[in-house]
Amino acid sequence: MTTPSYLLQNNFNIYYFRQRTPSDITVILPSVKKEIKLSLNTKDKKIALQKVREVKFWQEEFFKIIRELNLKERSMRSLIETDDEYVETDVFGNEISKVDIERAKQAIEEQRLVQQFSLLFERKDRLESFFKRDEVPASTLSEIDLSSVNKINKFMAVVDLLSKNPEQSAAPYLLQINYNEPKVIKPYVYGEGEFLRSIKIKKLSIRRDEPQLDLNNPSHIKRRSFSERKKINSFFTKAIDDEIQNKEKFQKNNSENIILEDIELDTEDDAVNLHKLISLIKSGTDFNFENLKKITSTSTVVSKNTLKISELFEKFYRERSKEWNSQKTHTTNLAIYKICIEIIGDIYADELDYRHANIVVDTLQLLPPNRNKNKDFKDKSIDELLKMKSEDKYTPMKAQNVNKYLERLSEAFEWCYRRKYIEENYFKGFKVKDKNQKIKQSELRDRFNDDEINTIISNEIYTLNPARTFYYWLPLLGLYTGARLQEVSQLRLSDIRQNKRIWYFDINEINENNEQKQLKTINSRRKIPIHKDLIRLGFIEYYRHLKELYNNEQLTIDLIFPDLIRGRDGWGHNPAKWFSRHLTTLGIKKKGKSFHSFRHTFADSLKQNLAPTNVVEELLGHSHNSLSLDEYGKEYELKTKLEVLENYKPLTDEQIFKIKKFKFWKEFAANNSMVVQKNIDFNRSILKNKHLKSALTGRLKF
């Protein structure tokens, strides 16, 4: 059973919840505690896990409401200035309109309300004792009037006073509390035998178009803010009531719902009948759908799951997105979910079927590639794009991209199916065949031939001093390790290690100093011996110099390439773009040639040298596809891997001799070093390159 990081035990083996408050929340609510700590009052891990999940649920809901309120407040401030007359001036003499003043007042009031409810959460034990008193007329928090900050403060003061003095009479204090008037629903009385009692309706939702408030009107702003505060009040009181009474966890979405659509009230009888229906439902009376027409003949009543597919995607994203390290994955997946909703509409989960899946597949094959990047397609609707396709104004996306969309949708709906939100994953197994795709898998990416490798290492980067550290080392590391660009770009100083006099790269995903590292698969974790040619070219000397600077705190970042800036898709994003441009400059850029071609060069050369397949797979970070080797067999020893690498010679001695060793800029000179620093070129300065200077600002003391 996996234990969450936020579930801990104290010295008495009692479990408690502990987690730091997110930095964005502390900015919004400066008075909130920097760390949330709550005892779960149990030594049983199973019970603790159940309780901590509920605590985590409420914590996330609480943070979500705070963020939404903050977003609304910022949205109000960003609205276009109105033509209202200016009524006041600030301390600098600037005029302020009454609309802006009203927005500020309401935003502050909402923020104060959330802060006070957060304090109520901390008083759950006191509240429970308060409601157990015989003198207290209310039994739950929802019966107390908490519609304003002053009323909440007054109520909390009473609770605090009585908790400190449990023997004191509560009567005088209770007179200071405001109570909500109980709502009595009087059911409509029908004649006996008029309805068949068979289906109980738990909830009624009536869908209608609500009038939009004018946010440039002070009175409308006040009305909207009042409704927002009512929602906040309802949410928090329900949450606290459920928790202090140990009831079943409150769910925002009920799994069963009755929705009345397209209601038409043409006559007085229709209005009376609708009133009868609502009275029946609110009173909890059972009735049969077959007799519904006796109440209202104009409404369509359908039993539905209240979750729409947009909400399913949101739930899936909230849980699974924590596993996605790349920002590109987040952006791409969200765009795919959005397109799916655009195509079939934001329908209810139980309406989804194979018909919708087929519509999505057919439509995706007609949409253009890079829709969100190309300005010709970005703001176009699905119908507008399909019209453009009918006029042959673009070529649709490739089958490979369509299949990526379907794979991501299938992954999301499979999660929904396993959570029982839908009856079946209707996208499972959907795949589009590309009639034009007849290229072998091994030919999708091509290796560099000897002439191309010679062109790369004969460039001025290796005959003169390079402009950046990764310009020099990344192609060499790719050539001599076969590692992926992301893997070598994100290397840290701690990833260069030595064991039994063998230097090696430790490819891992350990996040030191909260730095993000990402690997493609679990098999990508591996150790790659450092080739003797890299040592000849001075890589270990390069590493040791950076290590000395880092230990002396001259260098504040432990990256092997300290001037490398993390891009949208990780540390390999910017080097990939640079190397693609570099190949174009060298005249060897063509389809199938990229940095990944070094990996193919490495693999193909070892294959031609008849290297053991299992060792090659491990060097490349691939699975052996064997239970014996993957599950039971340990990783090959470094000595075994090194023996295989010693027979791999992508560069001749003559080529290596022509490569000029890398030298640092004068700002990289170690302050306290007693050794002559031969790897420093004191005629070079990072200040002469604005991009290099910008990359190293804050990372290198110069």
Coordinates of N, CA and C in Angstrom, one line a residue, residues 151-306:
K151 N -20.8 38.5 11.0 CA -21.6 37.4 11.6 C -20.7 36.2 11.9
I152 N -19.8 35.9 11.0 CA -18.8 34.8 11.2 C -17.9 35.1 12.4
N153 N -17.4 36.4 12.5 CA -16.5 36.7 13.6 C -17.3 36.6 14.9
K154 N -18.5 37.1 14.9 CA -19.3 37.0 16.2 C -19.5 35.6 16.6
F155 N -19.9 34.7 15.6 CA -20.1 33.3 15.9 C -18.8 32.6 16.4
M156 N -17.7 32.9 15.8 CA -16.4 32.3 16.2 C -16.1 32.8 17.6
A157 N -16.3 34.0 17.9 CA -16.0 34.5 19.2 C -16.8 33.8 20.3
V158 N -18.1 33.5 20.0 CA -19.0 32.7 21.0 C -18.4 31.3 21.1
V159 N -18.1 30.7 20.0 CA -17.5 29.3 20.1 C -16.2 29.3 20.9
D160 N -15.4 30.2 20.7 CA -14.1 30.3 21.4 C -14.3 30.5 22.9
L161 N -15.2 31.4 23.2 CA -15.4 31.7 24.6 C -16.0 30.5 25.4
L162 N -17.0 29.8 24.7 CA -17.6 28.6 25.4 C -16.6 27.4 25.4
S163 N -15.7 27.3 24.5 CA -14.8 26.2 24.5 C -13.8 26.4 25.7
K164 N -13.4 27.7 26.0 CA -12.5 27.9 27.1 C -13.2 27.8 28.4
N165 N -14.5 28.0 28.5 CA -15.3 27.9 29.7 C -16.4 26.9 29.5
P166 N -16.2 25.6 29.5 CA -17.2 24.6 29.1 C -18.3 24.6 30.2
E167 N -18.0 25.0 31.4 CA -19.0 24.9 32.5 C -19.9 26.2 32.5
Q168 N -19.6 27.2 31.8 CA -20.3 28.4 31.8 C -21.6 28.3 31.0
S169 N -22.7 29.0 31.4 CA -23.9 28.9 30.7 C -23.8 29.6 29.4
A170 N -24.3 28.9 28.4 CA -24.2 29.4 27.0 C -25.3 30.3 26.6
A171 N -26.4 30.4 27.4 CA -27.6 31.1 27.0 C -27.4 32.6 26.6
P172 N -26.6 33.3 27.5 CA -26.4 34.8 27.1 C -25.7 35.0 25.8
Y173 N -24.7 34.0 25.5 CA -23.9 34.2 24.3 C -24.7 33.8 23.1
L174 N -25.6 32.8 23.2 CA -26.4 32.3 22.1 C -27.3 33.4 21.5
L175 N -27.7 34.3 22.4 CA -28.6 35.4 22.0 C -27.9 36.3 21.0
Q176 N -26.5 36.3 21.0 CA -25.8 37.1 20.1 C -25.6 36.5 18.7
I177 N -26.0 35.3 18.5 CA -25.8 34.6 17.2 C -27.1 34.7 16.4
N178 N -26.9 35.0 15.1 CA -28.0 35.0 14.1 C -28.2 33.6 13.6
Y179 N -29.5 33.2 13.5 CA -29.9 31.9 13.0 C -30.6 32.1 11.6
N180 N -30.4 31.1 10.8 CA -31.2 31.0 9.5 C -32.7 30.5 9.8
E181 N -33.6 31.1 9.2 CA -35.0 30.7 9.3 C -35.2 29.3 8.6
P182 N -35.7 28.3 9.3 CA -35.9 27.0 8.6 C -36.9 27.1 7.4
K183 N -36.5 26.4 6.4 CA -37.4 26.4 5.2 C -38.3 25.2 5.2
V184 N -39.5 25.5 5.1 CA -40.5 24.4 5.2 C -41.1 24.2 3.8
I185 N -41.0 23.0 3.2 CA -41.5 22.8 1.9 C -42.8 22.0 2.0
K186 N -43.9 22.7 1.6 CA -45.2 22.1 1.7 C -45.5 21.3 0.4
P187 N -45.5 20.0 0.4 CA -45.8 19.2 -0.8 C -47.2 19.4 -1.3
Y188 N -47.3 19.2 -2.6 CA -48.6 19.3 -3.2 C -49.4 18.0 -2.9
V189 N -50.6 18.0 -2.5 CA -51.4 16.8 -2.2 C -52.2 16.4 -3.4
Y190 N -52.0 15.1 -3.7 CA -52.7 14.6 -4.9 C -53.8 13.5 -4.5
G191 N -54.7 13.3 -5.3 CA -55.7 12.3 -5.1 C -55.1 10.9 -5.0
E192 N -55.6 10.0 -4.3 CA -55.1 8.7 -4.1 C -55.2 7.9 -5.4
G193 N -54.1 7.2 -5.8 CA -54.1 6.4 -7.0 C -53.8 7.2 -8.2
E194 N -53.5 8.5 -8.1 CA -53.2 9.3 -9.3 C -51.8 9.1 -9.8
F195 N -50.9 8.7 -8.9 CA -49.5 8.4 -9.4 C -49.0 7.0 -9.0
L196 N -48.2 6.4 -9.8 CA -47.6 5.2 -9.5 C -46.3 5.5 -8.8
R197 N -46.1 5.0 -7.6 CA -44.9 5.3 -6.8 C -43.8 4.3 -7.1
S198 N -42.8 4.6 -7.9 CA -41.8 3.7 -8.2 C -40.4 4.3 -8.3
I199 N -40.3 5.5 -8.7 CA -38.9 6.1 -8.9 C -38.8 7.3 -8.0
K200 N -37.7 7.4 -7.2 CA -37.5 8.5 -6.3 C -36.5 9.4 -7.0
I201 N -36.9 10.7 -7.1 CA -36.0 11.7 -7.8 C -35.3 12.4 -6.6
K202 N -33.9 12.4 -6.7 CA -33.1 13.0 -5.7 C -32.9 14.5 -5.9
K203 N -32.8 14.9 -7.1 CA -32.4 16.3 -7.3 C -33.0 16.8 -8.6
L204 N -33.3 18.1 -8.7 CA -33.9 18.7 -9.9 C -33.0 19.8 -10.4
S205 N -32.7 19.7 -11.6 CA -31.9 20.8 -12.3 C -32.7 21.3 -13.5
I206 N -33.0 22.6 -13.5 CA -33.7 23.2 -14.6 C -32.7 24.0 -15.4
R207 N -32.5 23.6 -16.6 CA -31.5 24.4 -17.5 C -32.2 25.5 -18.2
R208 N -31.7 26.7 -18.0 CA -32.3 27.9 -18.7 C -31.2 28.9 -18.9
D209 N -31.5 29.9 -19.7 CA -30.5 30.9 -20.0 C -30.7 32.0 -18.9
E210 N -29.7 32.2 -18.1 CA -29.7 33.3 -17.1 C -29.3 34.6 -17.7
P211 N -29.9 35.7 -17.4 CA -29.5 37.0 -17.9 C -28.1 37.4 -17.4
Q212 N -27.3 37.9 -18.3 CA -25.9 38.3 -18.0 C -25.9 39.6 -17.3
L213 N -25.1 39.7 -16.2 CA -25.0 41.0 -15.5 C -24.0 41.9 -16.1
D214 N -24.3 43.2 -16.1 CA -23.4 44.2 -16.6 C -22.4 44.5 -15.6
L215 N -21.1 44.1 -15.8 CA -20.1 44.3 -14.8 C -19.5 45.7 -14.9
N216 N -20.1 46.6 -15.7 CA -19.8 48.0 -15.6 C -20.8 48.8 -14.9
N217 N -21.8 48.1 -14.3 CA -22.8 48.7 -13.5 C -22.6 48.3 -12.0
P218 N -22.4 49.3 -11.1 CA -22.1 49.1 -9.7 C -23.2 48.2 -9.0
S219 N -24.4 48.4 -9.3 CA -25.5 47.6 -8.7 C -25.4 46.1 -9.1
H220 N -25.1 45.9 -10.4 CA -24.9 44.5 -10.9 C -23.7 43.8 -10.3
I221 N -22.6 44.6 -10.2 CA -21.4 44.1 -9.5 C -21.8 43.6 -8.1
K222 N -22.5 44.4 -7.4 CA -22.9 44.1 -6.0 C -23.8 42.8 -6.0
R223 N -24.7 42.7 -7.0 CA -25.6 41.5 -7.0 C -24.8 40.2 -7.3
R224 N -23.9 40.3 -8.2 CA -23.1 39.2 -8.6 C -22.2 38.8 -7.4
S225 N -21.6 39.7 -6.7 CA -20.7 39.5 -5.6 C -21.5 38.8 -4.5
F226 N -22.8 39.3 -4.3 CA -23.6 38.7 -3.3 C -23.9 37.2 -3.6
S227 N -24.2 36.9 -4.8 CA -24.5 35.5 -5.2 C -23.2 34.6 -5.1
E228 N -22.1 35.2 -5.4 CA -20.8 34.5 -5.2 C -20.6 34.1 -3.7
R229 N -20.9 35.1 -2.8 CA -20.7 34.8 -1.4 C -21.7 33.8 -0.9
K230 N -22.9 33.7 -1.5 CA -23.8 32.7 -1.1 C -23.3 31.3 -1.5
K231 N -22.6 31.2 -2.6 CA -22.1 29.9 -3.1 C -20.9 29.5 -2.1
I232 N -20.1 30.5 -1.8 CA -19.0 30.2 -0.9 C -19.5 29.7 0.5
N233 N -20.5 30.4 1.0 CA -21.1 30.1 2.3 C -21.7 28.7 2.2
S234 N -22.4 28.3 1.2 CA -23.0 27.0 1.1 C -22.0 25.9 1.0
F235 N -20.9 26.2 0.2 CA -19.9 25.2 0.0 C -19.2 24.8 1.3
F236 N -18.7 25.9 2.0 CA -17.9 25.7 3.3 C -18.8 25.1 4.4
T237 N -20.0 25.6 4.6 CA -20.8 25.1 5.7 C -21.1 23.7 5.5
K238 N -21.4 23.3 4.2 CA -21.7 21.9 3.9 C -20.5 21.0 4.2
A239 N -19.3 21.5 3.8 CA -18.1 20.8 4.0 C -17.8 20.6 5.5
I240 N -17.9 21.6 6.3 CA -17.6 21.5 7.7 C -18.6 20.7 8.4
D241 N -19.9 20.8 8.1 CA -20.9 20.0 8.7 C -20.7 18.5 8.5
D242 N -20.3 18.2 7.2 CA -20.1 16.8 6.9 C -18.9 16.2 7.7
E243 N -17.9 17.0 7.8 CA -16.7 16.5 8.4 C -16.8 16.4 10.0
I244 N -17.5 17.4 10.6 CA -17.5 17.3 12.1 C -18.6 16.2 12.5
Q245 N -19.5 15.8 11.6 CA -20.5 14.8 12.0 C -20.1 13.5 11.4
N246 N -18.9 13.3 10.8 CA -18.5 12.1 10.2 C -19.4 11.5 9.2
K247 N -20.1 12.4 8.4 CA -21.0 11.9 7.4 C -20.2 11.5 6.2
E248 N -20.9 10.9 5.2 CA -20.3 10.6 4.0 C -19.7 11.8 3.3
K249 N -18.6 11.7 2.7 CA -17.9 12.9 2.1 C -18.8 13.6 1.1
F250 N -18.9 14.9 1.2 CA -19.8 15.7 0.4 C -19.2 15.7 -1.1
Q251 N -20.1 15.5 -2.0 CA -19.7 15.4 -3.4 C -20.3 16.6 -4.1
K252 N -19.5 17.3 -4.9 CA -20.1 18.5 -5.6 C -21.0 18.1 -6.7
N253 N -20.8 16.9 -7.3 CA -21.7 16.4 -8.4 C -22.4 15.2 -7.9
N254 N -23.7 15.2 -8.0 CA -24.5 14.1 -7.6 C -24.5 13.1 -8.8
S255 N -24.4 11.8 -8.5 CA -24.3 10.8 -9.6 C -25.7 10.6 -10.3
E256 N -26.8 11.0 -9.7 CA -28.1 10.8 -10.3 C -28.8 12.2 -10.3
N257 N -29.4 12.5 -11.4 CA -30.0 13.8 -11.5 C -31.1 13.8 -12.5
I258 N -32.1 14.6 -12.3 CA -33.2 14.8 -13.2 C -33.1 16.1 -13.8
I259 N -33.1 16.2 -15.1 CA -32.9 17.4 -15.9 C -34.2 17.7 -16.7
L260 N -34.8 18.8 -16.5 CA -35.9 19.2 -17.3 C -35.4 20.1 -18.4
E261 N -35.7 19.8 -19.7 CA -35.2 20.6 -20.8 C -36.4 21.1 -21.6
D262 N -36.2 22.2 -22.2 CA -37.2 22.8 -23.2 C -38.6 22.9 -22.6
I263 N -38.6 23.6 -21.4 CA -39.9 23.8 -20.7 C -40.7 24.9 -21.4
E264 N -41.9 24.7 -21.8 CA -42.8 25.7 -22.4 C -44.0 25.8 -21.5
L265 N -44.3 27.0 -21.1 CA -45.5 27.3 -20.3 C -46.5 28.1 -21.1
D266 N -47.3 27.5 -21.9 CA -48.2 28.2 -22.8 C -49.5 28.6 -22.2
T267 N -49.9 27.8 -21.2 CA -51.2 28.1 -20.5 C -51.0 28.2 -19.0
E268 N -52.1 28.6 -18.3 CA -52.0 28.7 -16.9 C -51.9 27.3 -16.3
D269 N -52.5 26.3 -17.0 CA -52.5 24.9 -16.5 C -51.0 24.4 -16.5
D270 N -50.3 24.8 -17.6 CA -48.9 24.4 -17.7 C -48.1 24.9 -16.4
A271 N -48.3 26.1 -16.1 CA -47.6 26.7 -14.9 C -48.0 25.9 -13.6
V272 N -49.3 25.6 -13.5 CA -49.7 24.9 -12.3 C -49.1 23.5 -12.2
N273 N -49.1 22.8 -13.4 CA -48.6 21.5 -13.4 C -47.1 21.5 -13.1
L274 N -46.3 22.5 -13.6 CA -44.9 22.5 -13.3 C -44.7 22.7 -11.8
H275 N -45.5 23.6 -11.2 CA -45.4 23.8 -9.8 C -45.7 22.5 -9.0
K276 N -46.6 21.7 -9.5 CA -46.9 20.5 -8.8 C -45.7 19.5 -8.9
L277 N -45.1 19.5 -10.1 CA -43.9 18.6 -10.3 C -42.8 19.0 -9.3
I278 N -42.5 20.3 -9.3 CA -41.4 20.8 -8.4 C -41.7 20.5 -6.9
S279 N -42.9 20.7 -6.5 CA -43.3 20.4 -5.1 C -43.1 18.9 -4.8
L280 N -43.5 18.1 -5.8 CA -43.4 16.6 -5.5 C -41.9 16.3 -5.3
I281 N -41.1 16.8 -6.2 CA -39.6 16.4 -6.1 C -39.0 16.9 -4.9
K282 N -39.3 18.2 -4.5 CA -38.7 18.8 -3.3 C -39.1 18.0 -2.0
S283 N -40.3 17.5 -2.0 CA -40.8 16.8 -0.9 C -40.3 15.4 -0.8
G284 N -39.6 14.9 -1.9 CA -39.1 13.5 -1.9 C -40.1 12.5 -2.3
T285 N -41.3 12.9 -2.8 CA -42.3 12.0 -3.2 C -41.9 11.2 -4.4
D286 N -42.3 9.9 -4.4 CA -42.0 9.0 -5.5 C -43.1 9.1 -6.6
F287 N -42.7 8.9 -7.9 CA -43.7 8.8 -8.9 C -43.1 8.1 -10.1
N288 N -43.9 7.8 -11.0 CA -43.5 7.0 -12.2 C -43.4 7.9 -13.4
F289 N -42.4 7.7 -14.2 CA -42.2 8.5 -15.4 C -43.4 8.4 -16.4
E290 N -44.1 7.2 -16.4 CA -45.2 7.0 -17.3 C -46.3 8.0 -17.0
N291 N -46.4 8.4 -15.7 CA -47.5 9.3 -15.3 C -47.1 10.7 -15.3
L292 N -45.9 11.0 -15.8 CA -45.3 12.4 -15.8 C -46.2 13.4 -16.5
K293 N -46.8 12.9 -17.6 CA -47.7 13.8 -18.4 C -48.9 14.3 -17.7
K294 N -49.2 13.6 -16.6 CA -50.3 14.1 -15.8 C -49.9 15.4 -15.0
I295 N -48.6 15.6 -14.9 CA -48.1 16.8 -14.3 C -47.8 17.9 -15.3
T296 N -47.0 17.5 -16.3 CA -46.6 18.5 -17.3 C -46.3 17.7 -18.6
S297 N -47.0 18.1 -19.6 CA -46.8 17.3 -20.9 C -45.8 18.0 -21.8
T298 N -45.3 19.1 -21.4 CA -44.4 19.8 -22.4 C -42.9 19.6 -22.1
S299 N -42.6 19.0 -20.9 CA -41.2 18.9 -20.5 C -40.6 17.5 -20.9
T300 N -39.4 17.5 -21.2 CA -38.7 16.3 -21.5 C -37.8 16.0 -20.2
V301 N -38.1 14.9 -19.6 CA -37.4 14.5 -18.3 C -36.5 13.3 -18.6
V302 N -35.2 13.5 -18.3 CA -34.2 12.5 -18.6 C -33.3 12.3 -17.4
S303 N -33.1 11.0 -17.0 CA -32.2 10.7 -15.9 C -30.8 10.7 -16.4
K304 N -29.9 11.6 -15.8 CA -28.6 11.7 -16.4 C -27.5 11.7 -15.3
N305 N -26.3 11.4 -15.7 CA -25.2 11.6 -14.9 C -24.8 13.1 -15.0
T306 N -24.7 13.8 -13.9 CA -24.5 15.2 -14.0 C -23.1 15.6 -14.5

